Short mmCIF file of C-alpha atoms and ligand atoms in Angstrom, two decimals:
data_model
loop_
_atom_site.label_atom_id
_atom_site.label_comp_id
_atom_site.label_asym_id
_atom_site.label_seq_id
_atom_site.Cartn_x
_atom_site.Cartn_y
_atom_site.Cartn_z
CA UNK A 116 1.05 2.63 63.43
CA UNK A 117 1.00 5.81 61.38
CA UNK A 118 -1.95 5.08 59.06
CA UNK A 119 -1.45 8.22 57.01
CA UNK A 120 1.97 7.03 56.03
CA UNK A 121 0.78 3.58 54.89
CA UNK A 122 -2.10 5.06 52.95
CA UNK A 123 0.23 7.39 51.06
CA UNK A 124 -0.66 10.18 48.70
CA UNK A 125 -3.17 9.63 45.93
CA UNK A 126 -1.65 8.74 42.58
CA UNK A 127 -4.57 10.37 40.77
CA UNK A 128 -3.91 13.55 38.82
CA UNK A 129 -5.77 16.72 39.85
CA UNK A 130 -9.49 16.57 39.01
CA UNK A 131 -10.25 17.02 35.33
CA UNK A 132 -6.65 16.94 34.07
CA UNK A 133 -4.71 14.12 32.49
CA UNK A 134 -1.39 12.35 32.90
CA UNK A 135 0.17 11.47 29.58
CA UNK A 136 1.84 8.06 29.71
CA UNK A 137 4.06 7.27 26.70
CA UNK A 138 1.17 5.65 24.79
CA UNK A 139 -0.92 8.80 25.38
CA UNK A 140 1.99 10.97 24.27
CA UNK A 141 2.20 8.87 21.12
CA UNK A 142 -1.42 9.73 20.30
CA UNK A 143 -1.06 13.38 21.36
CA UNK A 144 2.04 13.78 19.21
CA UNK A 145 0.27 12.13 16.30
CA UNK A 146 -2.61 14.62 16.70
CA UNK A 147 -0.21 17.58 16.96
CA UNK A 148 1.72 16.25 13.95
CA UNK A 149 -1.36 16.17 11.71
CA UNK A 150 -2.38 19.64 12.92
CA UNK A 151 1.08 21.12 12.30
CA UNK A 152 1.55 19.53 8.92
CA UNK A 153 -1.81 20.76 7.67
CA UNK A 154 -1.59 24.35 8.93
CA UNK A 155 1.98 24.70 7.65
CA UNK A 156 0.72 23.59 4.21
CA UNK A 157 -1.43 26.73 4.28
CA UNK A 158 1.55 28.91 5.23
CA UNK A 159 0.93 29.40 8.96
CA UNK A 160 3.81 30.16 11.38
CA UNK A 161 3.99 28.87 14.94
CA UNK A 162 4.07 31.20 17.97
CA UNK A 163 3.79 30.57 21.71
CA UNK A 164 3.37 32.38 25.03
CA UNK A 165 3.25 31.78 28.78
CA UNK A 166 0.26 30.12 30.41
CA UNK A 167 0.12 33.03 32.87
CA UNK A 168 -1.72 36.19 31.88
CA UNK A 169 -2.93 39.23 33.83
CA UNK A 170 -6.59 38.58 34.69
CA UNK A 171 -7.70 41.88 33.17
CA UNK A 172 -6.88 40.51 29.71
CA UNK A 173 -10.05 38.41 29.84
CA UNK A 174 -12.26 41.05 31.42
CA UNK A 175 -12.31 43.10 28.23
CA UNK A 176 -14.14 40.84 25.81
CA UNK A 177 -14.13 37.13 26.56
CA UNK A 178 -17.52 37.11 28.28
CA UNK A 179 -18.95 36.84 31.79
CA UNK A 180 -19.22 33.05 31.91
CA UNK A 181 -15.58 32.41 31.24
CA UNK A 182 -14.44 35.10 33.69
CA UNK A 183 -16.82 34.42 36.55
CA UNK A 184 -17.16 30.66 36.37
CA UNK A 185 -14.36 29.11 34.38
CA UNK A 186 -11.03 30.71 35.07
CA UNK A 187 -8.26 29.63 37.39
CA UNK A 188 -7.38 33.00 38.85
CA UNK A 189 -5.25 33.92 41.84
CA UNK A 190 -3.21 36.69 43.37
CA UNK A 191 0.55 36.33 43.07
CA UNK A 192 2.98 37.27 45.85
CA UNK A 193 3.17 40.78 44.44
CA UNK A 194 -0.62 41.18 44.75
CA UNK A 195 -1.19 40.97 40.99
CA UNK A 196 -4.29 39.24 39.62
CA UNK A 197 -3.13 36.32 37.50
CA UNK A 198 -5.08 33.82 35.39
CA UNK A 199 -4.08 30.54 33.79
CA UNK A 200 -5.08 31.19 30.18
CA UNK A 201 -8.52 29.70 29.42
CA UNK A 202 -8.15 30.46 25.70
CA UNK A 203 -5.47 31.80 23.36
CA UNK A 204 -7.34 34.48 21.42
CA UNK A 205 -6.71 37.34 23.90
CA UNK A 206 -3.04 36.33 24.14
CA UNK A 207 -2.43 36.21 20.40
CA UNK A 208 -4.27 39.50 19.96
CA UNK A 209 -2.10 41.07 22.67
CA UNK A 210 1.02 39.81 20.89
CA UNK A 211 -0.14 41.17 17.53
CA UNK A 212 -1.06 44.53 19.08
CA UNK A 213 2.37 44.78 20.75
CA UNK A 214 4.22 44.48 17.43
CA UNK A 215 1.58 45.77 15.07
CA UNK A 216 3.90 48.16 13.27
CA UNK A 217 6.64 45.64 12.56
CA UNK A 218 4.48 42.68 11.58
CA UNK A 219 3.73 41.91 7.96
CA UNK A 220 0.01 41.49 7.28
CA UNK A 221 -1.83 39.34 6.43
CA UNK A 222 -0.42 37.39 9.30
CA UNK A 223 -0.94 33.66 9.43
CA UNK A 224 -0.22 32.33 12.91
CA UNK A 225 -0.84 29.09 14.79
CA UNK A 226 -0.11 27.65 18.21
CA UNK A 227 -1.02 24.53 20.22
CA UNK A 228 -1.28 25.84 23.79
CA UNK A 229 -2.61 24.04 26.86
CA UNK A 230 -5.60 25.88 28.30
CA UNK A 231 -7.28 25.76 31.68
CA UNK A 232 -10.99 26.03 32.36
CA UNK A 233 -12.75 25.25 35.60
CA UNK A 234 -15.48 23.11 34.04
CA UNK A 235 -17.43 20.12 35.24
CA UNK A 236 -15.28 17.31 33.83
CA UNK A 237 -17.22 15.11 31.41
CA UNK A 238 -16.80 13.45 28.02
CA UNK A 239 -15.20 16.01 25.73
CA UNK A 240 -14.75 18.61 28.49
CA UNK A 241 -11.79 18.71 30.85
CA UNK A 242 -10.08 21.28 33.03
CA UNK A 243 -6.92 21.30 30.95
CA UNK A 244 -6.85 20.69 27.22
CA UNK A 245 -4.61 21.42 24.28
CA UNK A 246 -6.08 23.57 21.57
CA UNK A 247 -4.78 24.24 18.11
CA UNK A 248 -5.34 27.94 17.43
CA UNK A 249 -5.19 29.14 13.84
CA UNK A 250 -5.72 32.84 13.17
CA UNK A 251 -5.46 35.05 10.13
CA UNK A 252 -4.97 38.76 10.90
CA UNK A 253 -5.35 41.62 8.45
CA UNK A 254 -7.96 40.34 6.01
CA UNK A 255 -11.25 42.26 5.90
CA UNK A 256 -12.89 40.23 3.15
CA UNK A 257 -14.40 36.77 3.35
CA UNK A 258 -11.19 35.43 1.82
CA UNK A 259 -10.21 34.84 5.45
CA UNK A 260 -13.37 32.85 6.25
CA UNK A 261 -12.92 30.72 3.15
CA UNK A 262 -9.25 29.93 3.79
CA UNK A 263 -9.68 29.18 7.49
CA UNK A 264 -12.81 27.04 7.16
CA UNK A 265 -11.24 25.14 4.24
CA UNK A 266 -8.20 24.60 6.46
CA UNK A 267 -10.37 23.24 9.28
CA UNK A 268 -12.00 20.88 6.77
CA UNK A 269 -8.57 19.82 5.52
CA UNK A 270 -7.44 18.95 9.05
CA UNK A 271 -10.41 16.63 9.45
CA UNK A 272 -9.66 15.01 6.09
CA UNK A 273 -5.99 14.58 7.06
CA UNK A 274 -7.14 12.68 10.14
CA UNK A 275 -8.99 10.35 7.79
CA UNK A 276 -12.51 11.70 8.50
CA UNK A 277 -15.13 11.18 5.79
CA UNK A 278 -17.21 14.22 4.86
CA UNK A 279 -20.41 12.42 5.95
CA UNK A 280 -19.03 12.03 9.44
CA UNK A 281 -18.62 15.69 10.33
CA UNK A 282 -20.48 18.88 9.63
CA UNK A 283 -19.40 22.51 9.54
CA UNK A 284 -22.06 24.84 10.92
CA UNK A 285 -21.81 28.44 9.83
CA UNK A 286 -23.64 31.55 11.00
CA UNK A 287 -23.01 35.27 11.29
CA UNK A 288 -23.07 37.40 14.44
CA UNK A 289 -24.30 40.24 12.23
CA UNK A 290 -27.33 38.12 11.36
CA UNK A 291 -28.09 37.36 15.02
CA UNK A 292 -27.61 40.99 16.02
CA UNK A 293 -29.80 42.18 13.15
CA UNK A 294 -32.57 39.78 14.14
CA UNK A 295 -32.39 40.78 17.80
CA UNK A 296 -31.87 44.52 17.45
CA UNK A 297 -33.62 45.39 14.18
CA UNK A 298 -36.31 42.76 13.63
CA UNK A 299 -37.25 42.49 17.33
CA UNK A 300 -35.97 45.94 18.40
CA UNK A 301 -34.33 44.69 21.59
CA UNK A 302 -32.05 47.22 23.29
CA UNK A 303 -28.33 46.25 23.30
CA UNK A 304 -28.49 44.89 26.85
CA UNK A 305 -31.52 42.68 26.11
CA UNK A 306 -30.00 41.66 22.79
CA UNK A 307 -26.82 40.55 24.60
CA UNK A 308 -28.87 38.44 27.01
CA UNK A 309 -30.90 36.94 24.15
CA UNK A 310 -27.66 36.05 22.32
CA UNK A 311 -26.47 34.18 25.42
CA UNK A 312 -29.81 32.36 25.48
CA UNK A 313 -29.34 31.26 21.87
CA UNK A 314 -25.83 30.05 22.79
CA UNK A 315 -27.35 27.84 25.51
CA UNK A 316 -30.17 26.51 23.32
CA UNK A 317 -28.73 23.00 22.95
CA UNK A 318 -28.47 22.63 26.73
CA UNK A 319 -32.25 23.09 27.18
CA UNK A 320 -35.41 21.28 26.15
CA UNK A 321 -37.40 23.03 23.37
CA UNK A 322 -40.10 23.90 25.94
CA UNK A 323 -37.59 25.50 28.31
CA UNK A 324 -36.03 27.44 25.47
CA UNK A 325 -39.44 28.68 24.31
CA UNK A 326 -40.35 29.78 27.81
CA UNK A 327 -37.12 31.74 28.23
CA UNK A 328 -37.43 33.20 24.71
CA UNK A 329 -40.93 34.49 25.53
CA UNK A 330 -39.37 36.84 28.11
CA UNK A 331 -37.67 38.67 25.24
CA UNK A 332 -39.98 38.21 22.29
CA UNK A 333 -43.42 38.16 23.95
CA UNK A 334 -46.15 37.69 21.31
CA UNK A 335 -43.61 37.38 18.53
CA UNK A 336 -41.87 34.35 20.07
CA UNK A 337 -43.14 31.96 17.41
CA UNK A 338 -41.74 34.20 14.70
CA UNK A 339 -38.38 34.17 16.48
CA UNK A 340 -38.45 30.36 16.79
CA UNK A 341 -39.36 30.04 13.12
CA UNK A 342 -36.35 32.15 12.16
CA UNK A 343 -34.07 29.98 14.29
CA UNK A 344 -35.57 26.78 12.92
CA UNK A 345 -34.83 27.75 9.33
CA UNK A 346 -32.68 25.10 7.69
CA UNK A 347 -31.44 27.31 4.89
CA UNK A 348 -30.90 31.01 4.29
CA UNK A 349 -33.74 30.97 1.73
CA UNK A 350 -36.11 29.52 4.38
CA UNK A 351 -35.08 32.18 6.85
CA UNK A 352 -35.56 34.98 4.34
CA UNK A 353 -39.00 33.61 3.46
CA UNK A 354 -40.03 33.52 7.14
CA UNK A 355 -38.77 37.07 7.61
CA UNK A 356 -40.54 38.44 4.54
CA UNK A 357 -43.82 36.70 5.47
CA UNK A 358 -43.70 38.62 8.76
CA UNK A 359 -43.14 41.91 6.99
CA UNK A 360 -39.38 42.05 7.47
CA UNK A 361 -36.71 42.33 4.76
CA UNK A 362 -33.68 40.24 3.86
CA UNK A 363 -31.67 39.51 6.99
CA UNK A 364 -28.29 41.22 7.29
CA UNK A 365 -25.22 38.99 7.07
CA UNK A 366 -26.88 36.06 5.33
CA UNK A 367 -25.42 36.99 1.94
CA UNK A 368 -21.93 36.78 3.42
CA UNK A 369 -22.64 33.25 4.65
CA UNK A 370 -24.03 32.26 1.24
CA UNK A 371 -20.87 33.57 -0.46
CA UNK A 372 -18.58 31.76 1.96
CA UNK A 373 -20.43 28.48 1.53
CA UNK A 374 -20.44 28.85 -2.25
CA UNK A 375 -16.69 29.43 -2.37
CA UNK A 376 -16.09 26.55 0.03
CA UNK A 377 -18.03 24.25 -2.30
CA UNK A 378 -15.77 25.30 -5.16
CA UNK A 379 -12.83 24.23 -2.99
CA UNK A 380 -14.38 20.81 -2.41
CA UNK A 381 -15.89 21.51 1.03
CA UNK A 382 -19.37 20.07 0.71
CA UNK A 383 -20.40 19.67 4.33
CA UNK A 384 -20.79 23.30 5.42
CA UNK A 385 -24.34 24.25 6.42
CA UNK A 386 -26.05 27.42 7.61
CA UNK A 387 -27.16 27.19 11.25
CA UNK A 388 -29.02 30.23 12.61
CA UNK A 389 -28.83 28.86 16.18
CA UNK A 390 -25.02 28.96 16.24
CA UNK A 391 -24.06 31.91 18.44
CA UNK A 392 -20.63 31.06 20.02
CA UNK A 393 -20.03 32.06 23.62
CA UNK A 394 -17.33 34.72 23.40
CA UNK A 395 -18.26 38.40 23.28
CA UNK A 396 -15.52 39.37 20.86
CA UNK A 397 -16.98 37.79 17.71
CA UNK A 398 -18.17 40.37 15.19
CA UNK A 399 -19.03 38.46 12.01
CA UNK A 400 -19.07 34.95 10.59
CA UNK A 401 -18.83 32.21 13.24
CA UNK A 402 -18.49 28.48 12.73
CA UNK A 403 -18.21 25.17 14.55
CA UNK A 404 -17.36 21.66 13.41
CA UNK A 405 -19.44 18.80 14.79
CA UNK A 406 -19.32 15.04 14.68
CA UNK A 407 -22.46 13.76 12.97
CA UNK A 408 -22.62 10.78 15.38
CA UNK A 409 -24.58 11.41 18.60
CA UNK A 410 -21.74 9.80 20.63
CA UNK A 411 -19.73 13.02 20.52
CA UNK A 412 -22.20 15.86 20.88
CA UNK A 413 -19.51 18.51 21.46
CA UNK A 414 -17.91 20.85 18.98
CA UNK A 415 -14.57 19.74 17.57
CA UNK A 416 -13.67 23.25 16.40
CA UNK A 417 -15.05 26.68 17.12
CA UNK A 418 -14.13 30.02 15.69
CA UNK A 419 -15.12 33.22 14.03
CA UNK A 420 -14.32 36.78 13.08
CA UNK A 421 -13.11 39.13 15.81
CA UNK A 422 -12.35 42.45 14.14
CA UNK A 423 -12.49 44.65 17.25
CA UNK A 424 -10.37 42.79 19.78
CA UNK A 425 -7.17 44.73 19.10
CA UNK A 426 -8.92 47.92 20.14
CA UNK A 427 -8.80 46.81 23.81
CA UNK A 428 -5.05 47.45 23.60
CA UNK A 429 -5.65 50.98 22.31
CA UNK A 430 -4.56 49.79 18.92
CA UNK A 431 -6.28 50.48 15.60
CA UNK A 432 -8.58 47.76 14.36
CA UNK A 433 -7.03 44.76 12.69
CA UNK A 434 -9.51 42.36 11.13
CA UNK A 435 -9.07 38.79 12.31
CA UNK A 436 -10.60 35.39 11.74
CA UNK A 437 -9.60 32.10 13.35
CA UNK A 438 -10.54 29.00 15.29
CA UNK A 439 -9.62 26.72 18.17
CA UNK A 440 -9.64 22.91 17.91
CA UNK A 441 -9.27 20.80 21.02
CA UNK A 442 -7.26 17.60 21.47
CA UNK A 443 -9.89 15.94 23.71
CA UNK A 444 -12.77 16.04 21.25
CA UNK A 445 -10.67 15.05 18.25
CA UNK A 446 -9.29 12.07 20.16
CA UNK A 447 -12.85 10.96 21.02
CA UNK A 448 -13.73 11.42 17.37
CA UNK A 449 -10.78 9.38 16.11
CA UNK A 450 -11.64 6.61 18.58
CA UNK A 451 -15.28 6.59 17.48
CA UNK A 452 -14.36 6.20 13.83
CA UNK A 453 -11.41 3.89 14.42
CA UNK A 454 -8.97 6.38 12.99
CA UNK A 455 -6.28 6.29 15.67
CA UNK A 456 -2.87 5.09 14.51
CA UNK A 457 -1.39 1.92 15.92
CA UNK A 458 0.98 2.70 18.78
CA UNK A 459 4.61 2.13 17.84
CA UNK A 460 7.82 2.73 19.72
CA UNK A 461 10.20 5.37 18.44
CA UNK A 462 13.02 3.01 19.35
CA UNK A 463 14.13 1.06 16.27
CA UNK A 464 16.29 -1.57 17.94
CA UNK A 465 16.73 -3.08 21.38
CA UNK A 466 20.14 -4.68 21.92
CA UNK A 467 19.61 -7.81 24.00
CA UNK A 468 22.68 -8.99 25.90
CA UNK A 469 23.51 -12.68 26.33
CA UNK A 470 25.56 -11.86 29.41
CA UNK A 471 26.81 -8.81 31.18
CA UNK A 472 30.37 -9.14 29.87
CA UNK A 473 29.29 -7.85 26.43
CA UNK A 474 27.87 -4.62 27.80
CA UNK A 475 30.97 -2.53 27.05
CA UNK A 476 30.89 -3.72 23.44
CA UNK A 477 27.14 -3.03 23.26
CA UNK A 478 27.67 0.56 24.40
CA UNK A 479 29.97 1.35 21.49
CA UNK A 480 27.97 -0.74 19.03
CA UNK A 481 24.82 1.22 19.98
CA UNK A 482 26.68 4.51 19.48
CA UNK A 483 27.68 3.45 15.96
CA UNK A 484 24.09 2.54 15.13
CA UNK A 485 22.89 5.87 16.52
CA UNK A 486 25.37 7.63 14.25
CA UNK A 487 23.60 5.85 11.39
CA UNK A 488 20.40 7.67 12.52
CA UNK A 489 18.86 4.69 14.30
CA UNK A 490 17.18 4.91 17.70
CA UNK A 491 18.79 2.25 19.84
CA UNK A 492 18.34 1.12 23.44
CA UNK A 493 20.24 -1.51 25.44
CA UNK A 494 18.49 -3.98 27.71
CA UNK A 495 20.17 -3.61 31.09
CA UNK A 496 17.82 -5.87 33.02
CA UNK A 497 20.21 -8.83 33.28
CA UNK A 498 17.21 -11.07 32.54
CA UNK A 499 17.36 -14.18 30.36
CA UNK A 500 17.58 -13.27 26.69
CA UNK A 501 14.15 -14.76 25.91
CA UNK A 502 12.63 -12.45 28.50
CA UNK A 503 14.55 -9.48 27.04
CA UNK A 504 13.09 -10.21 23.59
CA UNK A 505 9.61 -10.52 25.04
CA UNK A 506 9.95 -7.18 26.78
CA UNK A 507 11.14 -5.51 23.57
CA UNK A 508 8.08 -6.93 21.84
CA UNK A 509 5.80 -5.70 24.62
CA UNK A 510 7.35 -2.24 24.30
CA UNK A 511 6.47 -2.36 20.56
CA UNK A 512 10.11 -2.07 19.50
CA UNK A 513 10.27 -3.49 15.97
CA UNK A 514 13.82 -4.96 15.94
CA UNK A 515 16.26 -6.68 18.27
CA UNK A 516 19.85 -7.81 17.99
CA UNK A 517 21.13 -10.39 20.41
CA UNK A 518 24.77 -9.76 21.33
CA UNK A 519 27.02 -12.49 22.71
CA UNK A 520 30.71 -13.40 22.59
CA UNK A 521 30.28 -15.28 19.27
CA UNK A 522 28.60 -12.35 17.51
CA UNK A 523 31.42 -10.07 18.63
CA UNK A 524 34.15 -12.53 17.60
CA UNK A 525 32.67 -13.12 14.11
CA UNK A 526 31.45 -9.58 13.65
CA UNK A 527 28.11 -10.98 12.49
CA UNK A 528 24.89 -9.68 13.96
CA UNK A 529 21.44 -11.11 13.53
CA UNK A 530 18.82 -8.43 13.07
CA UNK A 531 15.43 -9.82 14.00
CA UNK A 532 12.12 -8.27 13.01
CA UNK A 533 9.86 -9.05 15.94
CA UNK A 534 6.66 -8.73 13.97
CA UNK A 535 7.54 -11.01 11.05
CA UNK A 536 10.05 -13.15 12.96
CA UNK A 537 12.47 -12.73 10.01
CA UNK A 538 16.19 -12.75 10.82
CA UNK A 539 18.98 -11.33 8.68
CA UNK A 540 22.67 -11.74 9.43
CA UNK A 541 24.52 -8.52 8.83
CA UNK A 542 28.15 -7.65 9.22
CA UNK A 543 28.09 -3.91 9.87
CA UNK A 544 26.03 -1.23 11.51
CA UNK A 545 25.75 0.49 8.10
CA UNK A 546 23.98 -2.57 6.67
CA UNK A 547 21.69 -2.66 9.66
CA UNK A 548 20.76 0.99 9.21
CA UNK A 549 20.16 0.41 5.49
CA UNK A 550 17.74 -2.36 6.23
CA UNK A 551 15.78 -0.44 8.83
CA UNK A 552 15.78 3.06 7.39
CA UNK A 553 15.88 2.58 3.65
CA UNK A 554 13.62 -0.38 3.00
CA UNK A 555 10.48 0.32 5.03
CA UNK A 556 8.57 -2.42 3.21
CA UNK A 557 10.70 -4.99 5.03
CA UNK A 558 9.79 -3.66 8.46
P1 HAM B 637 -13.94 27.47 22.12
O1 HAM B 637 -15.17 27.13 21.36
O2 HAM B 637 -14.10 27.83 23.55
O3 HAM B 637 -13.21 28.62 21.31
O4 HAM B 637 -12.94 26.25 22.05
C1 HAM B 637 -12.56 25.70 20.81
C2 HAM B 637 -12.48 24.19 20.91
O5 HAM B 637 -11.63 23.82 22.00
C3 HAM B 637 -13.79 23.49 21.23
O6 HAM B 637 -14.54 23.29 20.07
C4 HAM B 637 -13.30 22.20 21.85
O7 HAM B 637 -12.83 21.32 20.84
C5 HAM B 637 -12.09 22.64 22.62
N1 HAM B 637 -12.39 22.90 24.04
C6 HAM B 637 -12.84 24.03 24.60
N2 HAM B 637 -12.99 23.90 25.93
C7 HAM B 637 -12.62 22.64 26.24
C8 HAM B 637 -12.54 21.85 27.44
N3 HAM B 637 -12.87 22.37 28.62
N4 HAM B 637 -12.11 20.59 27.36
C9 HAM B 637 -11.77 20.05 26.18
N5 HAM B 637 -11.81 20.72 25.01
C10 HAM B 637 -12.24 21.99 25.03
C11 HAM B 637 -12.12 29.32 21.75
O8 HAM B 637 -11.45 29.01 22.71
C12 HAM B 637 -11.74 30.48 20.85
N6 HAM B 637 -10.72 31.26 21.55
C13 HAM B 637 -11.27 29.94 19.52
C14 HAM B 637 -10.85 31.01 18.54
C15 HAM B 637 -9.61 31.16 18.02
N7 HAM B 637 -11.64 31.93 18.02
C16 HAM B 637 -10.92 32.66 17.18
N8 HAM B 637 -9.67 32.22 17.19
#
């Protein structure tokens, strides 16, 4: 016997990616819907692009880790180096650079691309995820920071999140660079390595971090750790001044942003000097949104200012600030806080047939209902009507109409709400549509 044939191919998806069955699509579409509705409220326009990009796009400024360890890269048949996009920021920047002269700034753009990263699959981290990207191009001032962070906060609130259950951490790359290059006088190469160390801080024990930090800061390591441990900007300034340093660059910007956010009702933004963000292209304020519960230790959003990225296309600088928000982490979050919507079918009515002879009538009847804007399916299983009703219920379809010779003869149809069990006899498809579409309280 051919054993290979009986064993068959695996039905598992490729490692670290997901299949989306209709119930998963329901959730994904709900998530996308909330994202879209919120960003459009702030005046953002949707754009899109291919998942394929020339590999060199990421070499410029994404960072070594993403290029060397996390990309899906290959050579195409024409010997070109191609990468499945691991993030959208280089793509959107390329698109802006390509049409810089025609576009009207400030530009408010969003997209929900699928991204590919060769990561070790684990809770909150997969090899393919969807990521809402929201970016504001053309604003030099902190107006951009304030709008975008307030928008991120608004998305969380739209999902039903309470302010106590998430936190917005804010820092400034200028602050980190000032500490590394001015306070500790590291050369740019050392400073870059120290920044990467800060970015990895949460993945190490405090002792490991201290040991690695000593390589850069030698006798002044404790001073460095004290700066990073500061809970507020005032604390950090105090530590710096006590060691003979001055006010730290970039902290005033963060104070201003947090103050303005408070005025807009965002009360859960905090300064976090350990927040570095992995990508090389960030130039100013950076932020991440975290769940306050230890069940979901990963960032829900991450973003920042990237004023220099357009220059890799030989274009003049265009200031930019934006973020990415993944579907995997927000779904975990919504599950944790019981915020996921109940799964419902998009089909309003299933027509259940008493016998096959009524099928021709059902076809035209369904068409009439569809013209009344209802979503209608016909049970073609040939099963007993009781079974048909049960299946409609299992498929979470809210209404059924049983069609038999008598119903056709009398032109009277019983619309049954499967949840309440209520039945209403109705003569026309218009009445049926009125009941379902115009009186939602009866559903
Ligand atoms: P990022 O921090 O790499 O930033 O990703 C942003 C968010 O995408 C994360 O906070 C997380 O929710 C989600 N995410 C990232 N990687 C994965 C993964 N492997 N599996 C599941 N979810 C993931 C960026 O990508 C920047 N390009 C964002 C940005 C836009 N900065 C400015 N504009």
